[in-house]
């Protein structure tokens, strides 16, 4: 609509000028000789279809005022209109992403289900005795298996040896891994460390530090009491024991 309005304005001005001034005005007729050519020129000027300075220079014949009007059109479309249109499209994309929140959640849930299914299949592959749990012997036997290694690489779970990985998967520390432990721990260990994992590790470290400090204080008190007992004369200790 804006191009159409400016196109009518420039076409009217140019046609009046051409009627009043005879001669060779090829560039002026090329860019603004008709309503169609004017609209095309205005569109190409803001869409990098041509150098808008050429179209502006062709208007110098009609007067300096119309050159500035053309400059105003380019500035308005470039800095105001196109930015508003970009903002509208961005806002629409953001709103569409917000509406797709449920879809994203469903995809995450489905991905977790697929991971668990894959983990169960691998557990059944390792559990050759069909006992429903894995021992360190069974785990070590299949640790170098290509399918097992590919699965843990896919989950981005790295381990130096089978024992380290086995201890990481053994949630209750009973030296056996059940199917539930295997699937849940694989999901928890999947991918790089997250902020929640690092925060949990920080809390655990702080708790151990406090416990070690308490043990140290208890040890110091016991050493102090032992030292005080050693300072008593032997006669006093024997008389106390006699009484």
Short mmCIF file of C-alpha atoms in Angstrom, two decimals:
data_model
loop_
_atom_site.label_atom_id
_atom_site.label_comp_id
_atom_site.label_asym_id
_atom_site.label_seq_id
_atom_site.Cartn_x
_atom_site.Cartn_y
_atom_site.Cartn_z
CA UNK A 1 0.00 0.00 0.00
CA UNK A 2 2.83 2.40 0.87
CA UNK A 3 4.61 1.61 -2.39
CA UNK A 4 1.37 2.14 -4.29
CA UNK A 5 0.76 5.55 -2.69
CA UNK A 6 4.32 6.75 -3.31
CA UNK A 7 4.16 5.23 -6.79
CA UNK A 8 1.09 7.32 -7.66
CA UNK A 9 2.79 10.43 -6.26
CA UNK A 10 6.04 10.02 -8.22
CA UNK A 11 4.24 8.97 -11.41
CA UNK A 12 1.99 12.02 -11.32
CA UNK A 13 4.92 14.36 -10.75
CA UNK A 14 7.03 12.80 -13.52
CA UNK A 15 4.22 12.69 -16.09
CA UNK A 16 3.40 16.36 -15.46
CA UNK A 17 7.08 17.22 -15.85
CA UNK A 18 7.37 15.24 -19.10
CA UNK A 19 4.29 16.97 -20.52
CA UNK A 20 5.72 20.39 -19.73
CA UNK A 21 9.33 19.66 -20.78
CA UNK A 22 10.03 17.98 -24.07
CA UNK A 23 13.33 16.29 -24.69
CA UNK A 24 15.35 13.20 -23.82
CA UNK A 25 14.35 11.94 -20.37
CA UNK A 26 15.19 8.24 -20.70
CA UNK A 27 16.12 7.52 -17.06
CA UNK A 28 13.12 9.39 -15.73
CA UNK A 29 10.79 7.45 -18.03
CA UNK A 30 12.57 4.18 -17.19
CA UNK A 31 12.12 4.53 -13.43
CA UNK A 32 8.91 6.57 -13.11
CA UNK A 33 7.34 6.70 -16.58
CA UNK A 34 4.25 4.71 -15.52
CA UNK A 35 2.58 3.55 -12.33
CA UNK A 36 3.90 0.02 -12.86
CA UNK A 37 7.50 1.16 -13.39
CA UNK A 38 7.27 3.47 -10.35
CA UNK A 39 6.04 0.68 -8.05
CA UNK A 40 8.71 -1.69 -9.38
CA UNK A 41 11.40 0.95 -8.84
CA UNK A 42 10.22 1.57 -5.27
CA UNK A 43 10.19 -2.15 -4.53
CA UNK A 44 13.65 -2.76 -5.98
CA UNK A 45 15.03 0.24 -4.09
CA UNK A 46 14.40 -1.41 -0.71
CA UNK A 47 14.99 -5.02 -1.85
CA UNK A 48 18.52 -4.51 -3.25
CA UNK A 49 17.18 -4.97 -6.77
CA UNK A 50 18.90 -1.79 -7.86
CA UNK A 51 20.99 1.01 -6.40
CA UNK A 52 18.35 3.42 -5.13
CA UNK A 53 20.71 6.33 -5.65
CA UNK A 54 20.26 5.97 -9.43
CA UNK A 55 16.50 6.31 -9.12
CA UNK A 56 16.90 9.27 -6.78
CA UNK A 57 19.32 11.01 -9.15
CA UNK A 58 16.86 10.62 -12.02
CA UNK A 59 14.35 12.74 -10.05
CA UNK A 60 16.74 15.72 -9.93
CA UNK A 61 15.18 16.97 -13.14
CA UNK A 62 11.81 17.38 -11.41
CA UNK A 63 13.30 19.28 -8.50
CA UNK A 64 15.37 18.83 -5.36
CA UNK A 65 12.20 18.48 -3.25
CA UNK A 66 11.16 15.22 -4.92
CA UNK A 67 14.63 13.78 -4.48
CA UNK A 68 14.29 14.35 -0.75
CA UNK A 69 10.81 12.77 -0.80
CA UNK A 70 12.36 9.69 -2.40
CA UNK A 71 15.06 9.69 0.31
CA UNK A 72 12.31 9.90 2.93
CA UNK A 73 10.55 6.90 1.37
CA UNK A 74 13.74 4.79 1.44
CA UNK A 75 14.54 5.78 5.02
CA UNK A 76 10.99 5.10 6.22
CA UNK A 77 10.80 1.66 4.59
CA UNK A 78 14.32 0.63 5.62
CA UNK A 79 14.33 1.78 9.25
CA UNK A 80 10.67 1.67 10.23
CA UNK A 81 8.53 -0.52 8.03
CA UNK A 82 10.94 -3.42 7.58
CA UNK A 83 11.87 -3.43 11.28
CA UNK A 84 8.21 -3.53 12.25
CA UNK A 85 7.60 -6.42 9.87
CA UNK A 86 10.64 -8.26 11.28
CA UNK A 87 9.31 -7.73 14.81
CA UNK A 88 5.91 -9.08 13.82
CA UNK A 89 7.40 -12.21 12.31
CA UNK A 90 9.67 -12.75 15.34
CA UNK A 91 6.74 -12.30 17.71
CA UNK A 92 4.70 -14.80 15.70
CA UNK A 93 7.57 -17.29 15.83
CA UNK A 94 7.90 -16.87 19.61
CA UNK A 95 4.18 -17.38 20.12
CA UNK A 96 4.26 -20.47 17.89
CA UNK A 97 7.15 -21.85 19.95
CA UNK A 98 5.18 -21.26 23.15
CA UNK A 99 2.20 -23.13 21.70
CA UNK A 100 4.54 -25.96 20.79
CA UNK A 101 5.51 -26.41 24.45
CA UNK A 102 3.26 -29.43 24.78
CA UNK A 103 4.81 -30.94 21.67
CA UNK A 104 8.30 -30.43 23.08
CA UNK A 105 7.30 -32.11 26.33
CA UNK A 106 5.82 -35.04 24.45
CA UNK A 107 9.01 -35.40 22.43
CA UNK A 108 11.11 -35.41 25.60
CA UNK A 109 8.88 -38.05 27.20
CA UNK A 110 9.02 -40.19 24.06
CA UNK A 111 12.80 -39.86 23.93
CA UNK A 112 13.09 -41.04 27.53
CA UNK A 113 10.88 -44.02 26.72
CA UNK A 114 13.07 -44.90 23.76
CA UNK A 115 16.20 -44.66 25.92
CA UNK A 116 14.68 -46.93 28.55
CA UNK A 117 13.63 -49.46 25.93
CA UNK A 118 17.14 -49.50 24.51
CA UNK A 119 18.64 -49.87 27.99
CA UNK A 120 16.36 -52.83 28.76
CA UNK A 121 17.35 -54.53 25.53
CA UNK A 122 21.02 -54.10 26.39
CA UNK A 123 20.43 -55.40 29.92
CA UNK A 124 18.83 -58.54 28.50
CA UNK A 125 21.82 -58.95 26.18
CA UNK A 126 24.27 -58.79 29.09
CA UNK A 127 22.14 -60.92 31.45
CA UNK A 128 22.94 -64.20 29.73
CA UNK A 129 21.87 -66.27 32.76
CA UNK A 130 18.44 -64.60 32.88
CA UNK A 131 18.75 -64.02 36.64
CA UNK A 132 17.28 -60.52 36.53
CA UNK A 133 20.47 -58.95 37.87
CA UNK A 134 24.06 -58.47 36.77
CA UNK A 135 27.22 -59.30 38.68
CA UNK A 136 30.60 -57.75 38.15
CA UNK A 137 31.74 -60.95 36.42
CA UNK A 138 28.97 -60.78 33.81
CA UNK A 139 29.49 -57.06 33.36
CA UNK A 140 33.23 -57.40 32.80
CA UNK A 141 32.63 -60.19 30.31
CA UNK A 142 30.49 -57.94 28.11
CA UNK A 143 32.24 -54.63 28.81
CA UNK A 144 34.38 -54.86 25.68
CA UNK A 145 31.43 -55.96 23.55
CA UNK A 146 30.96 -53.63 20.56
CA UNK A 147 27.20 -53.20 21.10
CA UNK A 148 27.69 -52.37 24.79
CA UNK A 149 30.42 -49.85 24.02
CA UNK A 150 28.31 -48.24 21.30
CA UNK A 151 25.36 -47.89 23.70
CA UNK A 152 27.40 -46.16 26.39
CA UNK A 153 29.06 -43.93 23.79
CA UNK A 154 25.60 -43.01 22.52
CA UNK A 155 24.55 -42.02 26.04
CA UNK A 156 27.84 -40.13 26.48
CA UNK A 157 28.71 -42.26 29.50
CA UNK A 158 32.46 -42.69 29.69
CA UNK A 159 34.29 -45.05 32.03
CA UNK A 160 37.92 -46.10 32.28
CA UNK A 161 37.17 -49.69 33.21
CA UNK A 162 34.27 -52.04 33.86
CA UNK A 163 34.54 -51.79 37.64
CA UNK A 164 34.20 -48.00 37.67
CA UNK A 165 31.13 -48.14 35.47
CA UNK A 166 29.67 -51.02 37.46
CA UNK A 167 29.98 -49.07 40.72
CA UNK A 168 28.36 -46.05 39.03
CA UNK A 169 25.36 -48.15 37.97
CA UNK A 170 25.00 -49.95 41.33
CA UNK A 171 22.59 -47.59 43.10
CA UNK A 172 22.13 -49.50 46.39
CA UNK A 173 25.70 -50.79 46.66
CA UNK A 174 24.77 -54.49 46.91
CA UNK A 175 27.30 -55.40 44.19
CA UNK A 176 24.55 -56.42 41.79
CA UNK A 177 22.66 -54.39 39.18
CA UNK A 178 18.97 -54.97 38.60
CA UNK A 179 17.16 -54.02 35.41
CA UNK A 180 15.54 -51.03 37.11
CA UNK A 181 18.88 -49.82 38.45
CA UNK A 182 20.48 -50.24 35.06
CA UNK A 183 17.83 -48.25 33.18
CA UNK A 184 17.45 -45.50 35.79
CA UNK A 185 21.18 -44.95 36.26
CA UNK A 186 21.79 -44.91 32.51
CA UNK A 187 19.19 -42.14 32.23
CA UNK A 188 20.75 -40.20 35.10
CA UNK A 189 24.30 -40.54 33.79
CA UNK A 190 23.27 -39.66 30.23
CA UNK A 191 25.14 -36.70 28.78
CA UNK A 192 27.55 -34.23 30.37
CA UNK A 193 27.26 -33.00 33.94
CA UNK A 194 24.38 -30.57 34.48
CA UNK A 195 24.04 -27.71 36.95
CA UNK A 196 21.81 -29.81 39.22
CA UNK A 197 24.41 -32.61 39.24
CA UNK A 198 27.20 -30.20 40.15
CA UNK A 199 25.08 -28.61 42.88
CA UNK A 200 24.24 -32.03 44.33
CA UNK A 201 27.94 -32.94 44.30
CA UNK A 202 28.73 -29.67 46.06
CA UNK A 203 26.19 -30.42 48.80
CA UNK A 204 27.54 -33.95 49.22
CA UNK A 205 31.10 -32.65 49.50
CA UNK A 206 30.05 -30.07 52.10
CA UNK A 207 28.27 -32.77 54.13
CA UNK A 208 31.33 -35.05 54.10
CA UNK A 209 33.52 -32.08 55.11
CA UNK A 210 31.27 -31.38 58.12
CA UNK A 211 31.32 -35.04 59.15
CA UNK A 212 35.12 -35.15 58.92
CA UNK A 213 35.32 -32.00 61.03
CA UNK A 214 33.09 -33.59 63.68
CA UNK A 215 35.25 -36.70 63.69
CA UNK A 216 38.35 -34.57 64.08
CA UNK A 217 36.84 -32.63 67.00
CA UNK A 218 35.77 -35.89 68.69
CA UNK A 219 39.25 -37.31 68.22
CA UNK A 220 40.81 -34.20 69.73
CA UNK A 221 38.51 -34.43 72.78
CA UNK A 222 39.37 -38.09 73.27
CA UNK A 223 43.10 -37.37 72.98
CA UNK A 224 42.70 -34.61 75.55
CA UNK A 225 40.91 -36.93 77.96
CA UNK A 226 43.55 -39.63 77.50
CA UNK A 227 46.29 -37.08 78.15
CA UNK A 228 44.55 -35.94 81.35
CA UNK A 229 44.26 -39.54 82.56
CA UNK A 230 47.95 -40.06 81.93
CA UNK A 231 48.77 -37.06 84.12
CA UNK A 232 47.22 -38.63 87.24
CA UNK A 233 49.75 -40.28 89.61
CA UNK A 234 49.68 -44.05 89.63
CA UNK A 235 48.72 -44.07 93.33
CA UNK A 236 45.67 -41.91 92.70
CA UNK A 237 44.57 -44.16 89.87
CA UNK A 238 44.99 -47.29 92.01
CA UNK A 239 43.13 -45.74 94.96
CA UNK A 240 40.29 -44.74 92.68
CA UNK A 241 40.10 -48.23 91.28
CA UNK A 242 40.16 -49.70 94.86
CA UNK A 243 37.30 -47.54 95.96
#
